[in-house]
Coordinates of C-alpha atoms in Angstrom, one line a residue:
Chain A
X1305 CA 0.0 0.3 0.0
X1306 CA 1.4 3.3 -0.8
X1307 CA 1.4 6.1 1.4
X1308 CA -1.4 8.0 -0.3
X1309 CA -3.5 4.8 -0.2
X1310 CA -2.7 4.5 3.4
X1311 CA -3.8 7.9 4.1
X1312 CA -6.9 7.7 2.1
X1313 CA -8.0 4.4 3.9
X1314 CA -7.8 5.8 7.2
X1315 CA -8.9 9.3 6.4
X1316 CA -11.6 9.3 9.3
X1317 CA -9.2 8.3 12.0
X1318 CA -6.5 10.5 11.0
X1319 CA -8.6 13.5 10.6
X1320 CA -9.8 12.9 14.2
X1321 CA -6.4 12.4 15.5
X1322 CA -5.4 15.6 14.1
X1323 CA -8.2 17.2 15.4
X1324 CA -7.3 16.0 18.8
X1325 CA -3.8 16.8 18.5
X1326 CA -4.6 20.6 17.4
X1327 CA -6.9 20.7 20.3
X1328 CA -4.9 19.5 22.9
X1329 CA -1.9 21.8 22.0
X1330 CA -4.2 24.9 21.8
X1331 CA -5.9 24.1 25.0
X1332 CA -2.4 23.5 26.8
X1333 CA -1.1 26.9 25.4
X1334 CA -4.3 28.7 26.5
X1335 CA -3.5 27.1 29.9
X1336 CA 0.1 27.7 30.0
X1337 CA -0.5 31.2 28.7
X1338 CA -2.6 32.1 31.8
X1339 CA -0.4 30.3 34.3
X1340 CA 2.8 31.8 32.9
X1341 CA 1.4 35.7 32.5
X1342 CA 0.2 35.4 36.4
X1343 CA 3.7 34.1 37.3
X1344 CA 5.1 36.8 35.3
X1345 CA 3.0 39.5 36.5
X1346 CA 3.7 38.4 40.2
X1347 CA 7.6 37.8 39.8
X1348 CA 8.6 40.6 37.0
X1349 CA 9.2 43.7 39.3
X1350 CA 11.6 41.8 41.4
X1351 CA 14.6 40.6 40.3
X1352 CA 15.2 37.8 42.4
X1353 CA 11.6 36.7 42.0
X1354 CA 11.9 36.6 38.3
X1355 CA 15.0 34.9 38.3
X1356 CA 13.6 32.1 40.6
X1357 CA 10.6 31.8 38.3
X1358 CA 12.4 31.6 35.2
X1359 CA 15.1 29.1 37.0
X1360 CA 12.3 26.6 37.9
X1361 CA 10.7 26.9 34.4
X1362 CA 14.1 26.0 33.0
X1363 CA 14.7 23.2 35.2
X1364 CA 11.3 21.6 34.1
X1365 CA 12.4 22.4 30.6
X1366 CA 15.6 20.5 30.7
X1367 CA 13.6 17.2 32.1
X1368 CA 13.6 14.9 28.8
X1369 CA 10.1 14.6 27.7
X1370 CA 9.7 11.1 27.6
X1371 CA 11.0 10.9 31.2
X1372 CA 8.6 13.5 32.5
X1373 CA 5.5 11.7 30.9
X1374 CA 6.9 8.6 32.3
X1375 CA 7.1 10.1 35.8
X1376 CA 3.7 11.4 35.8
X1377 CA 2.1 8.0 35.2
X1378 CA 2.2 6.8 38.8
X1379 CA 0.9 10.0 39.9
X1380 CA -2.0 10.8 37.4
X1381 CA -2.3 7.5 35.5
X1382 CA -2.6 7.2 32.0
X1383 CA -4.5 9.4 29.0
X1384 CA -5.4 13.2 29.1
X1385 CA -4.5 14.3 32.4
X1386 CA -0.6 13.6 32.3
X1387 CA -0.6 14.8 28.8
X1388 CA -2.0 18.1 29.6
X1389 CA 0.3 18.5 32.8
X1390 CA 3.5 17.4 30.7
X1391 CA 2.5 19.9 27.9
X1392 CA 1.8 22.9 30.0
X1393 CA 5.0 22.4 32.0
X1394 CA 7.1 22.3 29.2
X1395 CA 5.3 25.6 27.3
X1396 CA 5.9 27.5 30.7
X1397 CA 9.4 28.5 30.2
X1398 CA 9.3 30.5 26.9
X1399 CA 6.1 32.2 27.8
X1400 CA 7.1 32.8 31.3
X1401 CA 10.8 34.2 30.3
X1402 CA 9.5 36.5 27.3
X1403 CA 6.7 37.9 29.5
X1404 CA 9.2 38.7 32.3
X1405 CA 11.7 40.3 29.9
X1406 CA 9.0 41.9 27.6
X1407 CA 7.5 43.5 30.9
X1408 CA 10.7 44.8 32.6
X1409 CA 11.8 46.2 29.3
X1410 CA 9.1 48.9 29.3
X1411 CA 10.7 52.2 29.6
X1412 CA 10.7 53.1 33.1
X1413 CA 9.8 56.7 32.2
X1414 CA 6.9 55.6 30.9
X1415 CA 5.7 54.1 33.8
X1416 CA 6.5 57.0 35.6
X1417 CA 4.4 59.1 33.3
X1418 CA 1.5 57.1 33.6
X1419 CA 1.7 56.9 37.4
X1420 CA 2.2 60.9 37.5
X1421 CA -1.1 61.1 35.2
X1422 CA -3.0 59.4 38.2
X1423 CA -2.9 56.0 36.7
X1424 CA -3.6 53.1 39.5
X1425 CA -0.9 50.2 39.4
X1426 CA -3.4 47.8 37.9
X1427 CA -4.5 50.3 35.0
X1428 CA -0.7 50.7 34.6
X1429 CA -0.1 47.0 34.2
X1430 CA -3.1 46.4 31.8
X1431 CA -3.1 49.6 29.9
X1432 CA 0.8 50.2 29.6
X1433 CA 3.2 47.2 30.6
X1434 CA 1.2 44.3 29.0
X1435 CA 0.4 46.2 25.7
X1436 CA 3.9 47.3 25.3
X1437 CA 5.4 43.8 26.2
X1438 CA 2.7 42.0 24.2
X1439 CA 5.0 41.5 20.9
X1440 CA 7.5 39.8 23.2
X1441 CA 5.0 37.8 25.1
X1442 CA 3.5 36.5 21.8
X1443 CA 6.9 35.4 20.5
X1444 CA 7.1 33.4 23.7
X1445 CA 3.7 31.8 23.1
X1446 CA 4.7 31.3 19.5
X1447 CA 7.9 29.4 20.5
X1448 CA 5.7 27.4 23.0
X1449 CA 3.4 26.4 20.4
X1450 CA 6.3 24.8 18.0
X1451 CA 7.8 23.2 20.8
X1452 CA 4.4 21.6 22.3
X1453 CA 3.2 20.5 18.9
X1454 CA 6.3 18.0 18.6
X1455 CA 6.2 17.0 22.3
X1456 CA 2.6 16.5 22.1
X1457 CA 3.4 13.5 19.8
X1458 CA 5.0 11.7 22.9
X1459 CA 2.0 11.9 24.8
X1460 CA 0.6 8.8 23.0
X1461 CA 3.2 7.2 25.3
X1462 CA 0.9 7.9 28.3
X1463 CA -2.2 6.9 26.0
X1464 CA -2.7 10.5 25.3
X1465 CA -4.7 11.8 22.4
X1466 CA -3.4 13.0 19.0
X1467 CA -1.1 12.2 16.0
X1468 CA 1.6 10.6 18.5
X1469 CA -0.5 7.1 18.2
X1470 CA 0.4 7.0 14.5
X1471 CA 4.0 7.3 15.1
X1472 CA 4.2 5.1 18.1
X1473 CA 2.2 2.3 16.4
X1474 CA 4.2 2.7 13.3
X1475 CA 7.5 2.6 15.2
X1476 CA 6.3 -0.4 17.2
X1477 CA 5.7 -2.4 14.1
X1478 CA 8.6 -1.5 12.2
X1479 CA 9.1 -4.0 9.4
X1480 CA 5.4 -4.7 9.6
X1481 CA 2.8 -3.8 6.9
X1482 CA 2.1 0.1 6.9
X1483 CA 4.6 0.6 9.8
X1484 CA 6.5 3.5 7.9
X1485 CA 3.3 5.1 6.3
X1486 CA 1.9 5.2 9.9
X1487 CA 4.9 6.9 11.2
X1488 CA 5.2 9.1 8.3
X1489 CA 1.6 10.2 8.2
X1490 CA 2.0 11.3 12.1
X1491 CA 4.9 13.0 11.5
X1492 CA 3.8 15.0 8.2
X1493 CA 0.5 15.6 10.3
X1494 CA 2.3 17.2 13.1
X1495 CA 4.3 19.3 10.6
X1496 CA 1.4 20.5 8.7
X1497 CA -0.3 21.3 11.9
X1498 CA 3.0 23.4 13.3
X1499 CA 3.2 25.6 9.9
X1500 CA -0.6 26.3 10.5
X1501 CA -0.2 27.1 14.1
X1502 CA 2.8 29.3 13.0
X1503 CA 0.8 31.4 10.3
X1504 CA -2.2 31.7 13.0
X1505 CA 0.3 33.4 15.5
X1506 CA 1.6 35.8 12.9
X1507 CA -1.9 36.9 12.1
X1508 CA -2.7 37.0 15.8
X1509 CA 0.2 39.4 16.1
X1510 CA -0.7 41.5 13.3
X1511 CA -4.3 42.0 14.7
X1512 CA -3.3 42.4 18.3
X1513 CA -0.3 44.6 18.1
X1514 CA -0.7 48.5 18.2
X1515 CA 0.3 49.9 14.8
X1516 CA 2.4 52.4 16.9
X1517 CA 4.9 49.7 18.0
X1518 CA 4.6 47.1 15.2
X1519 CA 8.0 46.5 13.8
Chain B
X103 CA 14.5 89.6 13.3
X104 CA 11.9 91.9 15.0
X105 CA 9.6 90.6 12.5
X106 CA 10.1 87.0 13.8
X107 CA 9.5 88.2 17.2
X108 CA 6.2 89.6 16.2
X109 CA 4.8 86.9 14.2
X110 CA 5.5 84.2 16.9
X111 CA 3.7 86.1 19.4
X112 CA 0.5 86.8 17.1
X113 CA 0.3 83.3 16.0
X114 CA 0.3 81.9 19.5
X115 CA -2.1 84.4 20.7
X116 CA -4.4 83.5 17.9
X117 CA -4.3 79.9 18.6
X118 CA -5.3 80.5 22.2
X119 CA -8.0 82.9 21.4
X120 CA -9.5 80.2 18.8
X121 CA -9.6 77.7 21.7
X122 CA -11.4 79.9 23.9
X123 CA -9.1 79.0 27.0
X124 CA -9.8 82.3 28.8
X125 CA -12.0 80.2 30.8
X126 CA -9.1 77.8 31.9
X127 CA -8.7 77.0 35.2
X128 CA -5.9 79.4 36.6
X129 CA -3.1 78.2 38.9
X130 CA -3.2 77.8 42.6
X131 CA -0.5 78.4 45.0
X132 CA 1.5 75.7 46.0
X133 CA 3.3 75.5 49.6
X134 CA 6.0 73.1 50.7
X135 CA 6.4 73.0 54.5
X136 CA 9.4 71.6 55.9
X137 CA 9.3 68.7 53.4
X138 CA 12.0 66.0 54.0
X139 CA 12.4 62.7 51.9
X140 CA 15.0 60.2 53.5
X141 CA 15.6 56.8 51.6
X142 CA 16.1 54.1 54.0
X143 CA 19.6 53.1 54.5
X144 CA 21.0 56.5 53.3
X145 CA 22.6 59.0 55.7
X146 CA 22.0 61.9 53.9
X147 CA 18.3 62.9 53.2
X148 CA 17.5 63.5 49.3
X149 CA 15.3 66.5 50.1
X150 CA 16.1 67.8 53.7
X151 CA 13.6 70.4 55.3
X152 CA 12.7 72.4 52.3
X153 CA 10.1 75.2 52.8
X154 CA 9.1 77.4 49.9
X155 CA 5.9 79.0 48.5
X156 CA 5.2 78.8 44.8
X157 CA 2.8 81.7 43.9
X158 CA -0.3 80.7 42.0
X159 CA 0.0 81.5 38.3
X160 CA 3.6 81.8 38.2
X161 CA 6.6 79.4 36.6
X162 CA 9.0 78.4 39.3
X163 CA 12.1 77.1 37.9
X164 CA 14.0 74.5 40.2
X165 CA 17.6 74.6 38.9
X166 CA 20.5 72.9 40.5
X167 CA 23.4 70.3 39.6
X168 CA 22.3 66.6 39.0
X169 CA 21.4 64.9 41.9
X170 CA 20.8 67.6 44.2
X171 CA 17.2 66.5 44.6
X172 CA 15.3 68.8 42.5
X173 CA 13.3 66.2 40.7
X174 CA 12.7 64.3 44.0
X175 CA 11.4 67.6 45.3
X176 CA 9.0 68.0 42.2
X177 CA 8.0 64.4 42.6
X178 CA 6.9 64.9 46.1
X179 CA 4.5 67.6 45.0
X180 CA 2.4 64.9 43.0
X181 CA 3.5 62.3 45.5
X182 CA 5.1 60.1 43.0
X183 CA 7.5 60.0 45.9
X184 CA 5.8 60.0 49.6
X185 CA 7.8 62.4 51.8
X186 CA 9.2 61.2 55.2
X187 CA 7.8 64.4 56.8
X188 CA 6.4 67.8 56.2
X189 CA 3.4 69.2 54.5
X190 CA 2.2 69.9 50.9
X191 CA -0.6 72.4 50.5
X192 CA -2.0 72.7 47.1
X193 CA -4.3 75.5 46.6
X194 CA -4.3 75.7 50.3
X195 CA -5.5 71.9 50.6
X196 CA -3.6 69.0 51.9
X197 CA -2.3 67.2 49.1
X198 CA -1.8 64.0 51.3
X199 CA -5.7 64.1 52.3
X200 CA -6.8 62.4 49.0
X201 CA -5.8 59.4 47.4
X202 CA -2.5 59.8 45.3
X203 CA -4.1 58.7 41.8
X204 CA -6.9 61.2 42.1
X205 CA -4.5 63.9 43.1
X206 CA -2.3 63.3 40.2
X207 CA -5.2 63.5 38.0
X208 CA -5.3 67.1 38.8
X209 CA -1.8 68.0 38.6
X210 CA -0.2 68.0 35.1
X211 CA 2.9 66.1 34.7
X212 CA 5.3 66.3 31.7
X213 CA 8.5 64.6 31.5
X214 CA 11.6 64.3 28.9
X215 CA 10.7 63.7 25.3
X216 CA 6.7 63.9 26.5
X217 CA 6.6 60.3 27.8
X218 CA 4.0 59.4 25.1
X219 CA 2.7 55.9 25.2
X220 CA 3.8 54.5 22.0
X221 CA 1.1 52.0 21.5
X222 CA -1.5 54.8 21.6
X223 CA -2.6 57.3 19.0
X224 CA -2.0 61.1 19.6
X225 CA -5.5 61.1 20.4
X226 CA -5.5 58.2 22.6
X227 CA -2.5 59.9 24.7
X228 CA -4.0 63.5 25.3
X229 CA -7.5 61.7 26.4
X230 CA -6.2 59.5 29.0
X231 CA -6.6 61.9 32.2
X232 CA -10.1 63.2 30.8
X233 CA -11.1 59.7 30.3
X234 CA -10.1 58.6 33.7
X235 CA -12.0 61.4 35.1
X236 CA -15.0 59.8 33.2
X237 CA -15.6 62.8 30.9
X238 CA -18.5 62.2 28.2
X239 CA -17.1 61.0 25.0
X240 CA -18.0 64.0 22.7
X241 CA -16.6 66.3 25.1
X242 CA -13.2 64.5 25.3
X243 CA -13.2 64.3 21.7
X244 CA -13.6 68.1 21.3
X245 CA -11.0 68.7 24.0
X246 CA -8.4 66.5 22.3
X247 CA -8.8 68.7 19.4
X248 CA -8.8 71.7 21.2
X249 CA -5.3 70.7 22.9
X250 CA -3.8 69.9 19.9
X251 CA -4.5 73.2 18.4
X252 CA -3.3 74.8 21.5
X253 CA 0.2 73.4 21.0
X254 CA 0.1 74.2 17.4
X255 CA -0.7 70.8 15.7
X256 CA -3.2 70.3 13.3
X257 CA -5.7 67.7 14.9
X258 CA -7.2 66.5 11.6
X259 CA -3.4 65.6 10.7
X260 CA -2.0 64.4 14.0
X261 CA -4.9 63.0 15.9
X262 CA -4.5 59.4 14.4
X263 CA -0.7 59.1 14.1
X264 CA 1.4 57.3 16.7
X265 CA 4.2 59.0 18.4
X266 CA 7.0 57.4 16.5
X267 CA 5.6 59.2 13.5
X268 CA 6.3 62.4 15.2
X269 CA 9.7 64.4 15.5
X270 CA 10.9 65.3 18.9
X271 CA 9.5 68.7 19.3
X272 CA 6.0 67.7 18.0
X273 CA 6.1 64.7 20.6
X274 CA 7.1 67.2 23.2
X275 CA 4.1 69.5 22.4
X276 CA 1.9 66.6 22.7
X277 CA 3.1 65.8 26.2
X278 CA 2.1 69.4 27.1
X279 CA -1.3 69.0 25.4
X280 CA -1.7 65.8 27.2
X281 CA -0.7 67.4 30.6
X282 CA -3.3 70.4 30.3
X283 CA -6.2 67.9 28.7
X284 CA -7.9 68.0 32.2
X285 CA -7.2 71.6 32.6
X286 CA -5.4 71.0 36.0
X287 CA -4.2 74.3 37.9
X288 CA -0.9 72.9 38.5
X289 CA 1.7 71.9 35.9
X290 CA 5.0 69.8 36.9
X291 CA 7.5 69.7 34.1
X292 CA 10.7 67.5 34.6
X293 CA 13.3 68.5 32.2
X294 CA 11.0 68.5 29.6
X295 CA 13.0 70.0 26.9
X296 CA 16.2 68.3 27.4
X297 CA 16.2 65.8 25.0
X298 CA 15.5 68.3 21.8
X299 CA 18.1 70.2 19.6
X300 CA 18.6 73.6 20.7
X301 CA 16.7 75.3 17.9
X302 CA 13.6 73.2 18.7
X303 CA 14.2 73.7 22.5
X304 CA 14.0 77.6 22.1
X305 CA 10.9 77.3 20.1
X306 CA 9.2 75.1 22.6
X307 CA 10.3 77.6 25.6
X308 CA 8.8 80.6 23.5
X309 CA 5.4 78.6 23.0
X310 CA 5.3 77.5 26.7
X311 CA 5.7 81.2 27.6
X312 CA 2.9 82.2 25.3
X313 CA 0.6 79.6 26.5
X314 CA 1.3 80.7 30.0
X315 CA 0.1 84.2 29.1
X316 CA -3.4 82.7 28.5
X317 CA -3.4 80.1 30.8
X318 CA -1.8 81.5 34.0
X319 CA -0.9 77.8 35.6
X320 CA 1.3 77.3 38.2
X321 CA 4.2 75.6 36.8
X322 CA 7.3 73.9 38.5
X323 CA 9.8 73.2 36.1
X324 CA 13.0 71.2 36.8
X325 CA 16.0 71.9 34.7
X326 CA 19.7 71.7 35.2
X327 CA 20.1 74.5 32.5
X328 CA 20.2 78.0 34.3
X329 CA 19.6 79.8 30.9
X330 CA 16.5 77.9 30.6
X331 CA 15.5 79.0 34.0
X332 CA 16.2 82.5 33.5
X333 CA 14.1 82.4 30.3
X334 CA 11.0 80.8 31.5
X335 CA 11.1 81.4 35.3
X336 CA 9.2 84.2 37.1
X337 CA 11.2 82.8 40.0
X338 CA 14.1 80.9 40.2
X339 CA 15.3 78.3 43.1
X340 CA 18.8 77.4 42.9
X341 CA 19.3 74.3 44.8
X342 CA 22.2 72.6 46.2
X343 CA 22.5 68.8 47.5
X344 CA 19.7 67.9 49.6
X345 CA 17.5 70.3 47.6
X346 CA 18.8 72.9 49.9
X347 CA 17.5 76.2 48.7
X348 CA 20.5 78.5 48.2
X349 CA 18.5 81.4 46.5
X350 CA 15.1 81.9 45.6
X351 CA 14.2 85.1 43.9
X352 CA 13.3 86.6 40.8
X353 CA 15.8 85.9 37.7
X354 CA 16.9 89.5 37.6
X355 CA 17.8 89.6 41.1
X356 CA 19.6 86.4 41.2
X357 CA 21.6 87.5 38.2
X358 CA 22.4 90.9 39.5
X359 CA 23.1 90.0 43.1
X360 CA 23.8 86.0 43.4
X361 CA 24.0 85.2 47.2
X362 CA 27.1 83.3 47.2
X363 CA 29.7 81.5 44.9
X364 CA 27.7 78.4 44.6
X365 CA 25.0 80.6 42.6
X366 CA 27.8 82.6 41.2
X367 CA 29.1 79.5 39.7
X368 CA 25.8 78.0 38.6
X369 CA 25.2 81.3 36.6
X370 CA 28.5 81.0 34.7
X371 CA 30.1 83.7 32.8
X372 CA 28.2 86.6 30.9
X373 CA 25.8 87.6 34.0
X374 CA 25.2 90.9 32.5
X375 CA 24.4 89.5 29.2
X376 CA 21.7 86.9 30.8
X377 CA 20.6 90.2 32.7
X378 CA 19.8 91.5 29.4
X379 CA 17.9 88.6 28.5
X380 CA 15.4 88.7 31.4
X381 CA 14.7 92.4 30.6
X382 CA 12.0 93.4 28.3
X383 CA 12.7 96.3 26.0
X384 CA 9.2 98.0 26.9
X385 CA 10.2 97.8 30.6
X386 CA 13.4 100.0 30.2
X387 CA 13.4 103.6 29.8
X388 CA 13.4 104.4 25.9
X389 CA 14.3 107.4 24.3
X390 CA 11.5 109.5 22.7
X391 CA 13.0 111.3 19.9
X392 CA 11.2 113.6 17.6
X393 CA 8.2 112.1 15.7
X394 CA 6.5 113.1 12.7
X395 CA 3.5 112.1 10.9
X396 CA 3.9 111.0 7.0
X397 CA 1.8 114.2 5.9
X398 CA 3.6 116.8 7.8
X399 CA 5.4 119.6 6.0
X400 CA 9.3 119.0 5.6
X401 CA 10.0 122.4 6.6
X402 CA 8.0 122.2 9.9
X403 CA 9.7 119.0 10.8
X404 CA 13.1 120.7 10.2
X405 CA 12.2 123.5 12.3
X406 CA 11.1 121.2 15.2
X407 CA 14.3 119.4 14.7
X408 CA 16.5 122.3 15.0
X409 CA 14.7 123.7 18.0
X410 CA 15.0 120.5 19.8
X411 CA 18.7 120.0 18.7
X412 CA 18.0 116.7 17.3
X413 CA 19.8 115.0 14.2
X414 CA 16.8 113.4 12.9
X415 CA 13.2 112.5 13.1
X416 CA 11.2 109.1 13.2
X417 CA 8.3 109.3 10.6
X418 CA 5.2 107.5 11.2
X419 CA 2.3 106.6 9.1
X420 CA -1.3 106.8 9.7
X421 CA -1.4 103.8 12.1
X422 CA 1.7 105.1 14.2
X423 CA 4.0 102.6 12.5
X424 CA 7.6 104.0 12.0
X425 CA 8.2 104.0 8.3
X426 CA 11.2 106.4 7.8
X427 CA 14.0 108.4 9.3
X428 CA 14.3 112.0 8.3
X429 CA 17.7 113.5 9.1
X430 CA 18.1 117.5 9.5
X431 CA 20.4 117.3 6.2
X432 CA 17.4 115.4 4.2
X433 CA 15.0 118.1 5.1
X434 CA 17.0 121.3 4.9
X435 CA 15.5 123.9 2.7
X436 CA 12.8 121.1 1.5
X437 CA 8.8 121.8 1.1
X438 CA 6.3 119.0 0.9
X439 CA 5.1 116.1 3.1
X440 CA 8.1 114.7 4.9
X441 CA 7.6 111.4 3.7
X442 CA 9.1 112.4 0.2
X443 CA 12.4 112.7 2.0
X444 CA 14.8 110.2 4.3
X445 CA 15.4 106.7 4.3
X446 CA 13.2 104.0 5.0
X447 CA 13.1 102.1 8.3
X448 CA 14.2 98.7 8.0
X449 CA 14.9 97.3 11.3
X450 CA 12.3 97.7 14.5
X451 CA 11.9 95.7 17.3
X452 CA 9.0 94.5 19.6
X453 CA 8.8 96.0 22.9
X454 CA 8.2 92.4 24.1
X455 CA 11.6 91.1 23.0
X456 CA 14.5 91.3 25.7
X457 CA 17.3 93.7 25.5
X458 CA 19.7 91.1 24.3
X459 CA 17.7 91.0 21.1
X460 CA 17.7 94.9 21.3
X461 CA 21.3 94.8 21.3
X462 CA 21.7 92.4 18.5
X463 CA 19.3 94.6 16.6
X464 CA 21.4 97.7 17.1
X465 CA 24.6 96.1 16.2
X466 CA 22.9 94.7 13.1
X467 CA 21.8 98.1 12.1
X468 CA 23.3 101.1 10.4
X469 CA 21.8 103.6 12.9
X470 CA 22.6 104.2 16.3
X471 CA 18.9 103.8 17.4
X472 CA 16.2 101.5 16.7
X473 CA 12.5 102.1 16.9
X474 CA 10.5 100.1 19.5
X475 CA 6.9 98.9 18.7
X476 CA 4.1 97.8 20.7
X477 CA 1.5 96.0 18.6
X478 CA 3.4 97.6 15.7
X479 CA 2.9 101.2 17.0
X480 CA 5.9 103.2 17.7
X481 CA 6.8 103.5 21.6
X482 CA 10.1 104.8 21.7
X483 CA 13.9 104.3 20.7
X484 CA 16.5 102.0 22.1
X485 CA 20.0 102.7 21.9
X486 CA 23.3 101.6 23.2
X487 CA 23.1 104.2 26.1
X488 CA 19.5 103.0 26.8
X489 CA 20.7 99.2 27.1
X490 CA 23.7 100.4 29.4
X491 CA 21.6 102.8 31.7
X492 CA 19.0 99.7 32.2
X493 CA 21.7 97.3 33.3
X494 CA 22.8 99.8 35.9
X495 CA 19.3 100.5 37.0
X496 CA 18.7 96.7 37.3
X497 CA 22.1 96.5 39.6
X498 CA 20.7 99.4 41.5
X499 CA 17.2 97.9 42.4
X500 CA 18.9 94.4 43.2
X501 CA 20.9 96.2 45.7
X502 CA 17.9 97.9 47.3
X503 CA 15.9 94.7 47.1
X504 CA 18.7 93.1 49.0
X505 CA 19.1 95.6 51.6
X506 CA 15.0 95.6 52.0
X507 CA 15.1 92.0 52.4
X508 CA 18.2 92.0 55.0
X509 CA 16.3 94.8 57.1
X510 CA 13.4 92.5 57.1
X511 CA 15.6 89.5 58.2
X512 CA 17.1 91.6 60.9
X513 CA 13.5 92.9 62.1

């Protein structure tokens, strides 16, 4: 069976797994962005606190993904839960780091001007600091998206959803019928998804960044 | 040159007229009482026991070397920095009684380069404080345009631009417009013109002075440039380390009688020249000269000149504008209207110009006298003697001031 025949035969399954993969990555990114921004907002004004936050995120990042998934099994079992936890932990580093850098790079004289006009701390955060740091934050999310897209394939190891299943089952049956086709289908699917996501982030960037600070 | 001065003034005045700012909130008095700011872990106070009164509607320049605490002192007024002890009264009210954010919405704040938010349009920047004060939308839109016009920027052209599309000088103007948007009685300016080129700086300074003529705000202006302080300040406070007030007086008095070497060092060389800078021509005793109307008969004017023993007359047109010089020789034995004789006047100077400009006009002119005008009407003549006499008089006055002040201290 050729690759195309394989894809055509399993069209429905492949569509479903692609959808699951995309959906899982997107949900994990939303979660990671929320958590990452909160961590950054809490820590960015203290050099020590932000260093600790980025440090912890870096340590999490260095754990080999395969091992991280494995370590989560005894605690959370198999399936969606350990997959989501692992992916969120992975995507935190670029988001937290970029958010901290982006916000602490906002010109202090602008914050001074904003405070001097009578803006509250919260208003300064939401009206000045976050919008100005947004392009940098968005870049962090975009890097995370690419990263998580690949790591999500390994979620199949803990019976997580997504295209990883194609790759894992293909590799397990190496030499058998359609083994290569299966692994290839999973890989190509992930690459295409990654490209679509990246394009999506370029569009988001265009629509959500003020013309006044767009590069 | 004289023309430049006149046009500049009329344009700014016209702009202010258009915007109907005559009912703008005027400035209120600011009193600082025993203000001290001490940062933890530092042995010396950044601001040490400062007491000063900033009169309503005046520009007070805080000037001193970097690190003397002048900016800190200013930030104590809008409580960007909370004082360790002491009192701040704005318009007689304790500034510490209301929440800091509320207070700051009624105190304009301008920083270097304008401090515009790059992600907001010019209109959004200017609208910030009125928005926080919950003005109605149409009123905000109207106010934004009014403010842009006030600072000489065409609203249609600039409203929707972003700060980075503006030059440094334009950004600074928007900064002033933003600070004035909610019509605060008090304006704090922290070295606002420090980052623009000297020519633009001079123009921005002129514009600020013209605005102030209309607005009468109380302005605290921090600068390390003594010449800027002299040009803008109704009063100057020369500050030393710890924001210690070394001298607090009108520019002319500081220039004529600096209290000590610290102030003298700050004035630098050319004190007398700077004194020329702070004195308006219209405020000194001008030569009267012999004047004639364009229609006057040459022989009558000749007789009047001979009687007054003056070598020439200033010929004025129907609107009292000086148009011609007519010398005794020009008119000797001549008949008919005096305007047929003599040489046209090429240089005049506005009475609003300072003595330094007058001196320059004199040096650049072929005549020993330059006619002075107010609203283009002739008011007198300025000569080298006038300038010299004025300087002597200023020094005398300063001496008297000083002795009166000393007498008060003694009592």
